[in-house]
Structures are given as C-alpha cells and as structure tokens.
mmCIF file of N, CA, C and O in Angstrom:
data_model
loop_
_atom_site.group_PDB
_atom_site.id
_atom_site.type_symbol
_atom_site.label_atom_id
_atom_site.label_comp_id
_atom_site.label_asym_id
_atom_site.label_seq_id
_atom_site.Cartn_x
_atom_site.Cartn_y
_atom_site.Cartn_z
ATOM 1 N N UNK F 1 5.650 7.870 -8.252
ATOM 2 C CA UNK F 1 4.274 7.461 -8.428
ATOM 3 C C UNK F 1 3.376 8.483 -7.728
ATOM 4 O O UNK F 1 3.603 9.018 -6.643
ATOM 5 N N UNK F 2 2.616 8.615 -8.301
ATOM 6 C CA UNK F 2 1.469 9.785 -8.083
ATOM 7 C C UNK F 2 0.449 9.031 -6.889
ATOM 8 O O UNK F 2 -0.410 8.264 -7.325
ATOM 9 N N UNK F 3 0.536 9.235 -5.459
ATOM 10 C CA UNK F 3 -0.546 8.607 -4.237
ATOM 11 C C UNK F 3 -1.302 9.738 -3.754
ATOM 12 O O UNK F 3 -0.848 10.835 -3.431
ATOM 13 N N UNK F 4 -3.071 9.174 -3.730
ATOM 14 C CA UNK F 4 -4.094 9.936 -3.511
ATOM 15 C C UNK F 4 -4.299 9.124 -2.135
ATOM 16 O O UNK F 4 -3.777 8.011 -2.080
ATOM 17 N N UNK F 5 -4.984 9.571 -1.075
ATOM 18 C CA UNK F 5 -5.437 8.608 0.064
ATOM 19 C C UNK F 5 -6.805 8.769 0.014
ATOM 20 O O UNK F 5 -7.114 9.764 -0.641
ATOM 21 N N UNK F 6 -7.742 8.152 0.469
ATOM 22 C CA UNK F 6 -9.350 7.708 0.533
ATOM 23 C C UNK F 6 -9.788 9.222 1.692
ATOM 24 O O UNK F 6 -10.702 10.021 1.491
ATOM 25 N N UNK F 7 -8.894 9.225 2.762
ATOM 26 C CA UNK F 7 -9.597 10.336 3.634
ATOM 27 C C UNK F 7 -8.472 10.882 4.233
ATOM 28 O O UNK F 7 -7.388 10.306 4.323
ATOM 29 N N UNK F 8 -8.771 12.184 4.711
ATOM 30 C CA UNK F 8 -7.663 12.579 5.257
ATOM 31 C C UNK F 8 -6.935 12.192 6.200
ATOM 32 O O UNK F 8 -5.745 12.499 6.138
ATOM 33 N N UNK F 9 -7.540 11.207 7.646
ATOM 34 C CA UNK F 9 -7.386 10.226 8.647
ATOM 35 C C UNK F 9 -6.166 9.567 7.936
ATOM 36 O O UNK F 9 -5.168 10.090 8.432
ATOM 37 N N UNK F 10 -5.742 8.505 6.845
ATOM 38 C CA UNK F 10 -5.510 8.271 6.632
ATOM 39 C C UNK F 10 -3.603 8.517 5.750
ATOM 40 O O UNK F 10 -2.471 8.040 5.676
ATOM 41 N N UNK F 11 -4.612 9.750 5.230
ATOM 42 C CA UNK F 11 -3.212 10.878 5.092
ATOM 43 C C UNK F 11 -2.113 10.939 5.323
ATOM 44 O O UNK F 11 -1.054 10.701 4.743
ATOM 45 N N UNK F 12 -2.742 11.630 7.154
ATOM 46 C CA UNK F 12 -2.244 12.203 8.417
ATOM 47 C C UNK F 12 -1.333 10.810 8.763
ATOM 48 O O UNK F 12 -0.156 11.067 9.016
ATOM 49 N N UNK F 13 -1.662 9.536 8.806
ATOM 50 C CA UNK F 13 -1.893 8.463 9.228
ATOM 51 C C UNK F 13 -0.442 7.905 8.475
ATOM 52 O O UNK F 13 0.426 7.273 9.077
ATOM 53 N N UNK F 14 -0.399 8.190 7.393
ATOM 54 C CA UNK F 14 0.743 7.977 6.172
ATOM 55 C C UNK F 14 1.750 8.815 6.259
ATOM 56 O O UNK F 14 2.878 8.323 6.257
ATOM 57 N N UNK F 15 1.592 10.383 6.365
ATOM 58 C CA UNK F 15 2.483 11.121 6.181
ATOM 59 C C UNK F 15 3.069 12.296 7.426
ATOM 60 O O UNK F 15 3.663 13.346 7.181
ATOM 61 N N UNK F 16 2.650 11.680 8.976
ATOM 62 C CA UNK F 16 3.120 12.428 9.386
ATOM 63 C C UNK F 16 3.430 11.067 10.583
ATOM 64 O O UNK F 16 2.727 10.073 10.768
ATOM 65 N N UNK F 17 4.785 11.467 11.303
ATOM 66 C CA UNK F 17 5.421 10.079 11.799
ATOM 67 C C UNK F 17 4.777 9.974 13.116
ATOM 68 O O UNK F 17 4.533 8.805 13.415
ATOM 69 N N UNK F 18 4.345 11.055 14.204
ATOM 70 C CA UNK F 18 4.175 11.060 15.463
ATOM 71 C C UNK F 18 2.732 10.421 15.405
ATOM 72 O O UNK F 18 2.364 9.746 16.366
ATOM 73 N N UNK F 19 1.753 10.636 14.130
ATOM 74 C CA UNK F 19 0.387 9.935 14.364
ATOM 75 C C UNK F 19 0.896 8.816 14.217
ATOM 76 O O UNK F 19 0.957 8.131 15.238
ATOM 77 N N UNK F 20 1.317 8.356 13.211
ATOM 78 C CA UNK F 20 1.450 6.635 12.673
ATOM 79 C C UNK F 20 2.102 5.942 13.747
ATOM 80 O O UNK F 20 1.825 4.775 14.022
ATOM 81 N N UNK F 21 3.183 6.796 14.526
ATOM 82 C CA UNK F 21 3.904 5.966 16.096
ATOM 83 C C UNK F 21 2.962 5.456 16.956
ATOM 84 O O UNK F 21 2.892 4.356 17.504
ATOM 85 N N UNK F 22 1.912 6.876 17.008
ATOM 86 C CA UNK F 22 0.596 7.049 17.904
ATOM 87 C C UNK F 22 -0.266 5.707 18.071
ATOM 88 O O UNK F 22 -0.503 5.088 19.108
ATOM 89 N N UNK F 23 -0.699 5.410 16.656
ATOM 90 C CA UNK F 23 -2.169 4.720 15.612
ATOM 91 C C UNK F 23 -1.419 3.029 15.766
ATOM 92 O O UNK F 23 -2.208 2.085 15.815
ATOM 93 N N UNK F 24 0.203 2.724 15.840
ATOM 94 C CA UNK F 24 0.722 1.833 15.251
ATOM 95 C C UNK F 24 1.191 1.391 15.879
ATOM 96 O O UNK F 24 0.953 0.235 16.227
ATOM 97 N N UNK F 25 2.335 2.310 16.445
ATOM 98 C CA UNK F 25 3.458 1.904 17.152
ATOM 99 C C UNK F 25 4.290 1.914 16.532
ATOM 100 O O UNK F 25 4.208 1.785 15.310
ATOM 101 N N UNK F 26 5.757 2.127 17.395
ATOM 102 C CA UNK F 26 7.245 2.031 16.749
ATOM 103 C C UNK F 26 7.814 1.222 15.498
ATOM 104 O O UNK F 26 8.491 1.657 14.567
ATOM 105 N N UNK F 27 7.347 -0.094 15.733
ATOM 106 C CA UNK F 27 8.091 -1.252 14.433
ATOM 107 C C UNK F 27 6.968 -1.020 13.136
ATOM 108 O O UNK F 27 7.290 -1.185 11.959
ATOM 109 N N UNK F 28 5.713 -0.643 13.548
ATOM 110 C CA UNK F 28 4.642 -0.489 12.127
ATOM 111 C C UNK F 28 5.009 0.764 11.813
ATOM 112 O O UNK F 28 5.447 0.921 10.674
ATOM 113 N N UNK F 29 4.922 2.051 12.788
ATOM 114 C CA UNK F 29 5.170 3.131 11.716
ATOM 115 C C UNK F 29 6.314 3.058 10.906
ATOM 116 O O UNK F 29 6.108 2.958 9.697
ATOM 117 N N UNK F 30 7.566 3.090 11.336
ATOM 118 C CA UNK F 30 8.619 2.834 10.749
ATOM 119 C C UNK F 30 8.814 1.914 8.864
ATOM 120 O O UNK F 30 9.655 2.244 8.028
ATOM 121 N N UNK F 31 7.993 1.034 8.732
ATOM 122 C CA UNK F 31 7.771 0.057 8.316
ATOM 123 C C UNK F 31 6.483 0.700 7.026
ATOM 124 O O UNK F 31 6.545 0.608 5.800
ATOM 125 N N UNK F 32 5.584 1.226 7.740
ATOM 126 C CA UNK F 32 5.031 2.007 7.186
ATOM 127 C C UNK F 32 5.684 3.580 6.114
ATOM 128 O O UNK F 32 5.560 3.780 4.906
ATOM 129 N N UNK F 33 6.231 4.274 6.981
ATOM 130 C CA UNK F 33 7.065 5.393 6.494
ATOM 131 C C UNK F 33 8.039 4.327 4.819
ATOM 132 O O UNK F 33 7.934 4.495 3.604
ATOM 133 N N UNK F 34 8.537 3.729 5.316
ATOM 134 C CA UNK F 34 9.747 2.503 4.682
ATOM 135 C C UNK F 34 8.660 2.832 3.388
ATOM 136 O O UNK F 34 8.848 3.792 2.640
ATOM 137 N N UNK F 35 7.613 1.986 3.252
ATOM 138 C CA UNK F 35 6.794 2.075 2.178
ATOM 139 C C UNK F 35 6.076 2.792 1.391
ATOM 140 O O UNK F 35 5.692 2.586 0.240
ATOM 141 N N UNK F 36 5.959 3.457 1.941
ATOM 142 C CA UNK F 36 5.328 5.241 1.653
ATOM 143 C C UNK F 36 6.454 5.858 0.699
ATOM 144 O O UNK F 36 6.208 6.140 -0.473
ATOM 145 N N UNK F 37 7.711 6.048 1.288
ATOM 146 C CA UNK F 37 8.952 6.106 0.620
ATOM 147 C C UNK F 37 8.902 5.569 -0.297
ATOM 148 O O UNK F 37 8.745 6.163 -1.364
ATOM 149 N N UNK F 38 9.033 4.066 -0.204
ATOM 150 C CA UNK F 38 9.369 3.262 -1.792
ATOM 151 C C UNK F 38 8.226 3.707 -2.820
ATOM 152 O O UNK F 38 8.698 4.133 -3.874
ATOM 153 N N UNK F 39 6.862 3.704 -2.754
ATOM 154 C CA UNK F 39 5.402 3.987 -3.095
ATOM 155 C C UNK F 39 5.998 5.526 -3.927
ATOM 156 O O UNK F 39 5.476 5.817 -5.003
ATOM 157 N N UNK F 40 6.968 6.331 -3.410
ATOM 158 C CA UNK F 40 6.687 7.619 -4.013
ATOM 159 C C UNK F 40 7.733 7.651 -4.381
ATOM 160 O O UNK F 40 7.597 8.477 -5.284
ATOM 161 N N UNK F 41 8.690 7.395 -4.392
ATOM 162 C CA UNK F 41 10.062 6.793 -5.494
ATOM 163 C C UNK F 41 9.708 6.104 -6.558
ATOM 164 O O UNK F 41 10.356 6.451 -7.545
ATOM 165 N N UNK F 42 8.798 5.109 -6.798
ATOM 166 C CA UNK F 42 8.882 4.406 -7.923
ATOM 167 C C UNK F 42 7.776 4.984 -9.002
ATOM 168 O O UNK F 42 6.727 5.596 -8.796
ATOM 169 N N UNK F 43 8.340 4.604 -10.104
ATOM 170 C CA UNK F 43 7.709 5.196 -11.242
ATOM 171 C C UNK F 43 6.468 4.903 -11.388
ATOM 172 O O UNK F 43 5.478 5.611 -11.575
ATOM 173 N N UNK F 44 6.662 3.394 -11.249
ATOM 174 C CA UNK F 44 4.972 2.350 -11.693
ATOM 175 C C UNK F 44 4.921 1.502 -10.763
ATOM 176 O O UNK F 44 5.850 1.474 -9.956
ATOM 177 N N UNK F 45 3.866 0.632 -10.643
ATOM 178 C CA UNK F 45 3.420 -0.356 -9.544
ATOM 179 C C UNK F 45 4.634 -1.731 -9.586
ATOM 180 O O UNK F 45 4.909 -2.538 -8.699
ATOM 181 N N UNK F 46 5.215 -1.584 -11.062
ATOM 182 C CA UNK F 46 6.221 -2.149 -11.282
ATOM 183 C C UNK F 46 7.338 -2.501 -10.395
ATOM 184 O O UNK F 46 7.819 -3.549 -9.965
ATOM 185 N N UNK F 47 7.605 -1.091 -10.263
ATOM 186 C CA UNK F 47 9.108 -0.765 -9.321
ATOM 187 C C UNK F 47 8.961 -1.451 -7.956
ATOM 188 O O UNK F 47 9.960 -1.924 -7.413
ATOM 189 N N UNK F 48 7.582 -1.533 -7.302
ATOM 190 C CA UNK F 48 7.575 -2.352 -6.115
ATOM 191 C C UNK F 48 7.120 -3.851 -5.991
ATOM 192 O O UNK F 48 6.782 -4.208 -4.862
ATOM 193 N N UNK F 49 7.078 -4.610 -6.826
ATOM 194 C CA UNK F 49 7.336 -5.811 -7.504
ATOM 195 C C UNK F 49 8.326 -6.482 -6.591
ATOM 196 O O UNK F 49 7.973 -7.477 -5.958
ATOM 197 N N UNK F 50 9.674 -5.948 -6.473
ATOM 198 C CA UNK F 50 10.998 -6.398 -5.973
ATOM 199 C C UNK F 50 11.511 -6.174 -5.093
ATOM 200 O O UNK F 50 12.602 -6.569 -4.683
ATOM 201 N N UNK F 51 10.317 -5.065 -4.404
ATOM 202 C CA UNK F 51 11.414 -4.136 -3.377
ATOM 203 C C UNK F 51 10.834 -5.106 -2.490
ATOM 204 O O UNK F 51 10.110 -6.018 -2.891
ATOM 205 N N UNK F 52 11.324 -4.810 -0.593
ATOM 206 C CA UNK F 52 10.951 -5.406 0.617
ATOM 207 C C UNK F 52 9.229 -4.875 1.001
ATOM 208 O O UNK F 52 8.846 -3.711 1.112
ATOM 209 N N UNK F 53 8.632 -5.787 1.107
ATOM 210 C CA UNK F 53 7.307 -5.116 1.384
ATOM 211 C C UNK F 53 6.663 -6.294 0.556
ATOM 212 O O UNK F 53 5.912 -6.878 1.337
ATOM 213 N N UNK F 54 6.639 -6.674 -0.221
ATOM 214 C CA UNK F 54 6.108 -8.096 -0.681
ATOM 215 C C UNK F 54 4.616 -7.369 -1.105
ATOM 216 O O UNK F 54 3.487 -7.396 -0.616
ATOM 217 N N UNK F 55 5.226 -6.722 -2.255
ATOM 218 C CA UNK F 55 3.438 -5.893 -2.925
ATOM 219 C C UNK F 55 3.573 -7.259 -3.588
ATOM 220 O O UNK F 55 4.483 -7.931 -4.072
ATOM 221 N N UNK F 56 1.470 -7.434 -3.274
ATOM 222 C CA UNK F 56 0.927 -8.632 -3.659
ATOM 223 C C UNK F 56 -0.396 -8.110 -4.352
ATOM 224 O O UNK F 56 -0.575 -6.948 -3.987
ATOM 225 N N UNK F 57 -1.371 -8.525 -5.201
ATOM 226 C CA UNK F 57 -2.471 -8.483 -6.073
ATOM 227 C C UNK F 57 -3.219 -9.341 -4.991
ATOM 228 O O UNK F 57 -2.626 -10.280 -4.460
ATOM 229 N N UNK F 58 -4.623 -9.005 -4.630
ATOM 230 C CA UNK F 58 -5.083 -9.342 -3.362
ATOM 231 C C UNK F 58 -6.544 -10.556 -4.728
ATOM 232 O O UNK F 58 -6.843 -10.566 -5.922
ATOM 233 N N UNK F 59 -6.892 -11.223 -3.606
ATOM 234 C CA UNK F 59 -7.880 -11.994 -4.634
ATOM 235 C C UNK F 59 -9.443 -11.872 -3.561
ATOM 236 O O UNK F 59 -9.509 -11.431 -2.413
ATOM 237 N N UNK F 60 -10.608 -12.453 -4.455
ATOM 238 C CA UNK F 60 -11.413 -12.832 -3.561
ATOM 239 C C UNK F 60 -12.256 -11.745 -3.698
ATOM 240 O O UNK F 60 -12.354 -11.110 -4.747
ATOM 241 N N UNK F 61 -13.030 -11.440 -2.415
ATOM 242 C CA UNK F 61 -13.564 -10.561 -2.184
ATOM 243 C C UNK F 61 -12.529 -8.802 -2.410
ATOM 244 O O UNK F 61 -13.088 -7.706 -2.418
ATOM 245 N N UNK F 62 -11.352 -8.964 -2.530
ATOM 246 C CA UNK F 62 -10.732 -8.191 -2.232
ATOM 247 C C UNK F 62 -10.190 -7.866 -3.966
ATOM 248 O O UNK F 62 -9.312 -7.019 -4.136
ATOM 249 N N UNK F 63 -10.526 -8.279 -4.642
ATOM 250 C CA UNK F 63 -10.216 -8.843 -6.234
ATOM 251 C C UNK F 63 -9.758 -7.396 -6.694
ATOM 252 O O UNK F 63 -10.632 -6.553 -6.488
ATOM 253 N N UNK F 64 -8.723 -6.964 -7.205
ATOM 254 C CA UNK F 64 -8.467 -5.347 -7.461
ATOM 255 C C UNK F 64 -7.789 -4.605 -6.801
ATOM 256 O O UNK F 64 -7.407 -3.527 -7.258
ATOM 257 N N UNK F 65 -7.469 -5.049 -5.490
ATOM 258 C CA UNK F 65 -6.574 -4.122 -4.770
ATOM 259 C C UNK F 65 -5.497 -4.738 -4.894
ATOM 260 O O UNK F 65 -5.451 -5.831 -5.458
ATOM 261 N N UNK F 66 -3.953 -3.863 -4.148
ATOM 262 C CA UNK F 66 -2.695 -4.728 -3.457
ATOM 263 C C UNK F 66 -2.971 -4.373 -2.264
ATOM 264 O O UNK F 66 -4.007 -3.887 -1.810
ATOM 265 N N UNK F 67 -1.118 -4.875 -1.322
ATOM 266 C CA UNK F 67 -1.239 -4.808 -0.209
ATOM 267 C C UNK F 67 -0.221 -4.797 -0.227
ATOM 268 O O UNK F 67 0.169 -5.069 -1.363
ATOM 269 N N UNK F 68 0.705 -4.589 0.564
ATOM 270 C CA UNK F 68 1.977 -4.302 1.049
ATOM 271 C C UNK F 68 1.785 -4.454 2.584
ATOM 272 O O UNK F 68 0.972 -3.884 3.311
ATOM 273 N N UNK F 69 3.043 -5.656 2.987
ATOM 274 C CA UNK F 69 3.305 -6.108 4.172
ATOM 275 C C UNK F 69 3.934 -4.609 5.128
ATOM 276 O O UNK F 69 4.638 -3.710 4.667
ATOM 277 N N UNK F 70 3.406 -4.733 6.552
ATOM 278 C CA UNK F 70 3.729 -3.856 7.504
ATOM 279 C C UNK F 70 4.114 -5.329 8.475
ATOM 280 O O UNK F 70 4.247 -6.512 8.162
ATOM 281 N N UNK F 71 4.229 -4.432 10.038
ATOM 282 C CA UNK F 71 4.104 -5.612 10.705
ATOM 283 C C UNK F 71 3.183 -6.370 11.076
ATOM 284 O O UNK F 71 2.088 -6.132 11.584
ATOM 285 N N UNK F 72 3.884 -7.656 10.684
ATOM 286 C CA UNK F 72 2.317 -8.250 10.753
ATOM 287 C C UNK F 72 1.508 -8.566 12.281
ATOM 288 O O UNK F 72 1.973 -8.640 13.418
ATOM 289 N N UNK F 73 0.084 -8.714 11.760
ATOM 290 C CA UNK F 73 -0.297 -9.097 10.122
ATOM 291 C C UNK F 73 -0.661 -7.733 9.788
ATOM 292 O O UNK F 73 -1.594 -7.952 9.016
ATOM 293 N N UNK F 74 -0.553 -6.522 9.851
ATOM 294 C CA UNK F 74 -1.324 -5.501 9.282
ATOM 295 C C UNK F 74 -0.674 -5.421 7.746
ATOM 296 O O UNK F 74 0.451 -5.850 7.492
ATOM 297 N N UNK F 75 -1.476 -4.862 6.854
ATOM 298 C CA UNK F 75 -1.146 -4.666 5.423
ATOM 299 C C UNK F 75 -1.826 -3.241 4.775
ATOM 300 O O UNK F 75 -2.986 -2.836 4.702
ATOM 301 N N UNK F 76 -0.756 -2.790 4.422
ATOM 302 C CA UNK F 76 -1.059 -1.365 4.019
ATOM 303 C C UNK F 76 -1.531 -1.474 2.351
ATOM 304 O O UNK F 76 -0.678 -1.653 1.482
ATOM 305 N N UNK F 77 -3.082 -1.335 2.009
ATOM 306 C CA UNK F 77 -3.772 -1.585 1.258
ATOM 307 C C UNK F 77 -4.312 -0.776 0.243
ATOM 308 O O UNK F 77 -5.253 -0.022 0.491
ATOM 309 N N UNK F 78 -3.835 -0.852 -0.820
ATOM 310 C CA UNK F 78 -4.300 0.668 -2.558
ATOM 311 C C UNK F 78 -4.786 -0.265 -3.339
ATOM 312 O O UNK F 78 -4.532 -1.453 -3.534
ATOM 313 N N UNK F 79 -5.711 0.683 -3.844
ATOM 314 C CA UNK F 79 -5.943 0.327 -5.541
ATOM 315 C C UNK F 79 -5.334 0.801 -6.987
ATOM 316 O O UNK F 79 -5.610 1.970 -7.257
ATOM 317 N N UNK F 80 -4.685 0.219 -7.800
ATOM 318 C CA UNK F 80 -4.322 1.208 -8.687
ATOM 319 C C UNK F 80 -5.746 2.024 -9.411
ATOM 320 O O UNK F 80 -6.877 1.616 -9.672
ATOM 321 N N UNK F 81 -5.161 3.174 -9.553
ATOM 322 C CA UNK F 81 -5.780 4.356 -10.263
ATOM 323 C C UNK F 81 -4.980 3.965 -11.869
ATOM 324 O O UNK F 81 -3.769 3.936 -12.089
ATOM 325 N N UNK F 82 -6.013 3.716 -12.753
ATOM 326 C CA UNK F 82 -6.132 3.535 -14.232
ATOM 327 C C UNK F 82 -5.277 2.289 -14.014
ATOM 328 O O UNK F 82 -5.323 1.473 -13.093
ATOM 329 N N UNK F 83 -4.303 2.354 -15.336
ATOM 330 C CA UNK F 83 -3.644 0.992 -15.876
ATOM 331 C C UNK F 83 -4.493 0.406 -16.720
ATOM 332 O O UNK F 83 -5.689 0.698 -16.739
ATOM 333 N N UNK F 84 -3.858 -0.633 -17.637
ATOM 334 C CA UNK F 84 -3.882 -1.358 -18.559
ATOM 335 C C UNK F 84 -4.189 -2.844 -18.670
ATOM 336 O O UNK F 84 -3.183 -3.533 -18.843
ATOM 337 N N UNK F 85 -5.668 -3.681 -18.594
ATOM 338 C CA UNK F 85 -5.256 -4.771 -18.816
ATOM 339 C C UNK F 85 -4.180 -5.476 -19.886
ATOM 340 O O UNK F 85 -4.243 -5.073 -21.047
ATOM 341 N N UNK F 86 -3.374 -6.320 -19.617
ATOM 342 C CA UNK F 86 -2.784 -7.237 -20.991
ATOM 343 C C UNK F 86 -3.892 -8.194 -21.603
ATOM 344 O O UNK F 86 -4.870 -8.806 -21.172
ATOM 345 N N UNK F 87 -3.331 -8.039 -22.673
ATOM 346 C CA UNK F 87 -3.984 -9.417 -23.843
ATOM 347 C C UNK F 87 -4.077 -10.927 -23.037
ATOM 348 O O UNK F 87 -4.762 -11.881 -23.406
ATOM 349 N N UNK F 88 -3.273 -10.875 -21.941
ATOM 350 C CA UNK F 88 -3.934 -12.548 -21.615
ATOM 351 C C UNK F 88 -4.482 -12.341 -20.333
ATOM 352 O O UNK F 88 -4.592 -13.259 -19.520
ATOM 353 N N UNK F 89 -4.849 -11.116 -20.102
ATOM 354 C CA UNK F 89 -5.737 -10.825 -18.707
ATOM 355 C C UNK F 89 -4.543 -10.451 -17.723
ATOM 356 O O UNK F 89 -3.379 -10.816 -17.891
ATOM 357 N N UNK F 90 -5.029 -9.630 -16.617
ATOM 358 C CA UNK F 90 -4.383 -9.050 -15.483
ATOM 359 C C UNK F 90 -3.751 -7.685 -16.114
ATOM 360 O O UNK F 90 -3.486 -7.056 -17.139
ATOM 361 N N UNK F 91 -3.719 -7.726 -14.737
ATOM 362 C CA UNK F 91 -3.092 -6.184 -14.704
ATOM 363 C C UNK F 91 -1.725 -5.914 -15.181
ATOM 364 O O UNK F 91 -0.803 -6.541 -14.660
ATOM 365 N N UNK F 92 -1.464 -4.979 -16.191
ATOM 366 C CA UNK F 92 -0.067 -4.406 -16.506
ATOM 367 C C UNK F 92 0.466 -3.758 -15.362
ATOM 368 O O UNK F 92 0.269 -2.543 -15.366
ATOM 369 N N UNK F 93 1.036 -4.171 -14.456
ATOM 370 C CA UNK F 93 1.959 -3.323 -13.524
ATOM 371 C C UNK F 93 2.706 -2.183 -13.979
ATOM 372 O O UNK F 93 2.790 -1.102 -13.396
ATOM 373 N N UNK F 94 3.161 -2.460 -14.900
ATOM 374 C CA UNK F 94 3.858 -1.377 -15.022
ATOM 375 C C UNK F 94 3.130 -0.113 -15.872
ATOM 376 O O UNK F 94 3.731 0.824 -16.399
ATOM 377 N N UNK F 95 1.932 -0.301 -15.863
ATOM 378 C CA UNK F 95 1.161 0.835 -16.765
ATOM 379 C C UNK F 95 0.509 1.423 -15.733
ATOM 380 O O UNK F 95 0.121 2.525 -16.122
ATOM 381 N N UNK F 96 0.120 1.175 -14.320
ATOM 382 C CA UNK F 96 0.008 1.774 -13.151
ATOM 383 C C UNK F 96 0.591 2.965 -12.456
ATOM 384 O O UNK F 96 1.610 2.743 -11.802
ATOM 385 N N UNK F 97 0.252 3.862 -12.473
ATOM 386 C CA UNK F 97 1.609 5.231 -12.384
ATOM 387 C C UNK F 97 1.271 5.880 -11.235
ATOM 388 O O UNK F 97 2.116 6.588 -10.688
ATOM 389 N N UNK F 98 -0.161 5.721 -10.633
ATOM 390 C CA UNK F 98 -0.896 6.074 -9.576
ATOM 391 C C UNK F 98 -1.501 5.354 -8.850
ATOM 392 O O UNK F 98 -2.093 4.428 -9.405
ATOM 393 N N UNK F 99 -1.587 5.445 -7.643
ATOM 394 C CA UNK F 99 -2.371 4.373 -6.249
ATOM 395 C C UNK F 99 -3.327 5.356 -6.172
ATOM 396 O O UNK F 99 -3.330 6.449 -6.739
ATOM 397 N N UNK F 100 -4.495 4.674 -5.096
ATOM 398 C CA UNK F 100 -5.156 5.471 -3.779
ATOM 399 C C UNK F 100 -4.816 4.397 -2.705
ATOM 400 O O UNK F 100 -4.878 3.212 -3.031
ATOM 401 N N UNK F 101 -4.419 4.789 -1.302
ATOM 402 C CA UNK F 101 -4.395 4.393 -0.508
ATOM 403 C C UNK F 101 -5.105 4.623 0.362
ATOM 404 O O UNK F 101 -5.310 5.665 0.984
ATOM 405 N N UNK F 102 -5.846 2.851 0.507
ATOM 406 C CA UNK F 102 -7.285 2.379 1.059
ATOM 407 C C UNK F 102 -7.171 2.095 2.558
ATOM 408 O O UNK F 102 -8.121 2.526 3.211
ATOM 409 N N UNK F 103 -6.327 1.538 3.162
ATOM 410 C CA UNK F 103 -6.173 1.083 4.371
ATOM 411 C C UNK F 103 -5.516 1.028 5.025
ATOM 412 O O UNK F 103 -4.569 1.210 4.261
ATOM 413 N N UNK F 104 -4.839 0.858 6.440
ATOM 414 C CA UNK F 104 -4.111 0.292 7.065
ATOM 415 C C UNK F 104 -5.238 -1.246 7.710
ATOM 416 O O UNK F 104 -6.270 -0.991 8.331
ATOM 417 N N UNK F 105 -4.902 -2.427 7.486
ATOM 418 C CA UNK F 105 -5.615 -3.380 8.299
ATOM 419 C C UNK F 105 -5.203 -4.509 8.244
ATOM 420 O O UNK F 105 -4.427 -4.907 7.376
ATOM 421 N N UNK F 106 -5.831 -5.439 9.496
ATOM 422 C CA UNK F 106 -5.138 -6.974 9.353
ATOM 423 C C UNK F 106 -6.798 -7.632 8.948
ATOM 424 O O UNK F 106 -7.850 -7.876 9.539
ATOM 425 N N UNK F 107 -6.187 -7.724 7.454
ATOM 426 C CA UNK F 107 -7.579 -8.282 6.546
ATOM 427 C C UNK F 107 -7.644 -9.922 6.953
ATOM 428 O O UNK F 107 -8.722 -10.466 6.711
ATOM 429 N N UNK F 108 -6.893 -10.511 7.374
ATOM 430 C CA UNK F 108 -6.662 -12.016 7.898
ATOM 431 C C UNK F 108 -7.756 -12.556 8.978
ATOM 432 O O UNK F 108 -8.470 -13.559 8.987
ATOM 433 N N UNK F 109 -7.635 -11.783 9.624
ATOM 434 C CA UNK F 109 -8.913 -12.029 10.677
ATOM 435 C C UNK F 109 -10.894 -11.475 10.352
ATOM 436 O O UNK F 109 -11.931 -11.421 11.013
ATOM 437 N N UNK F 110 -10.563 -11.256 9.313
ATOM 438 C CA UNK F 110 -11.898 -11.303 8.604
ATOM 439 C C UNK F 110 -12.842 -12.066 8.428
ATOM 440 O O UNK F 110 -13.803 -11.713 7.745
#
C-alpha cells in the first residue's frame, strides 16, 4: 500500500524507531513499527481488516478516517486516499490502495 504522512514530524515519528521510542515509549513504538509494517505489506485497506491492530472506520465527527489500535488508548489514525463507494453506501476497502497518515492520538479523551 502506497503511505503519504500529513507532515514530516510525523514521518520521522513512523519511520524511524529511536524517535517513536523517544515520542512513545517502548510498548507504543514497537506496536507502532508492527503497523507501519502491516500498512506497507498490504495491498488494500482490505488486507488490514484481519490483521492484529483492529483497523476500524471511525464515525462522528471523525466520519472518514480509520484508526488502528497502538497502546492504548492511543490510535494511529489515516484517511484513505481515493477508493470507491459501493452501491449500498460505504467504503470499498478493498479499492483503497493508499493512506495518509493523520495522527498518532488518544481521540477518547476528547
């Protein structure tokens, strides 16, 4: 899958392990890295459907993004880039081929 990030902070934050240890700590970066991995292994938004990380379709104010579990509560947070609605509404997962990755945050305490 093709991942863009929102800023470079974020990036850095994703793809290099000593910041995310730094920013996170030991059990989130780890956990983090874990997903980043799966995120760029899989073909479509599809492929992480099943995996560990519990990608979820966020609602609400938040209507359009996912999230993927870190430790909680933080949730590592994208939007798909393009995709396909279906004929009875929602998103085609599997027509999703690209993220941007929006966040690291614990949206719960909001």
């Amino acid at each position: 899958m093709d991942i863009v990030f929102r800023n470079r902070q974020l990036q850095e934050l994703c793809n290099v392990s000593k910041a995310s240890r730094r920013a996170l700590g030991v059990r989130c970066a780890s956990l983090l890295r874990k997903r980043m991995d799966d995120l760029r292994a899989a073909i479509s938004l599809e492929d992480m459907r099943h995996l560990p990380g519990r990608c979820h379709e966020l609602t609400g104010e938040r209507a359009g993004e996912f999230a993927l579990d870190l430790e909680h509560p933080k949730r590592l947070v994208l939007m798909p880039v393009g995709g396909t609605e279906r004929s009875a509404g929602g998103l085609d997962w599997s027509s999703v081929t690209a993220v941007e990755i929006t966040e690291i945050v614990d949206y719960h305490g909001k």
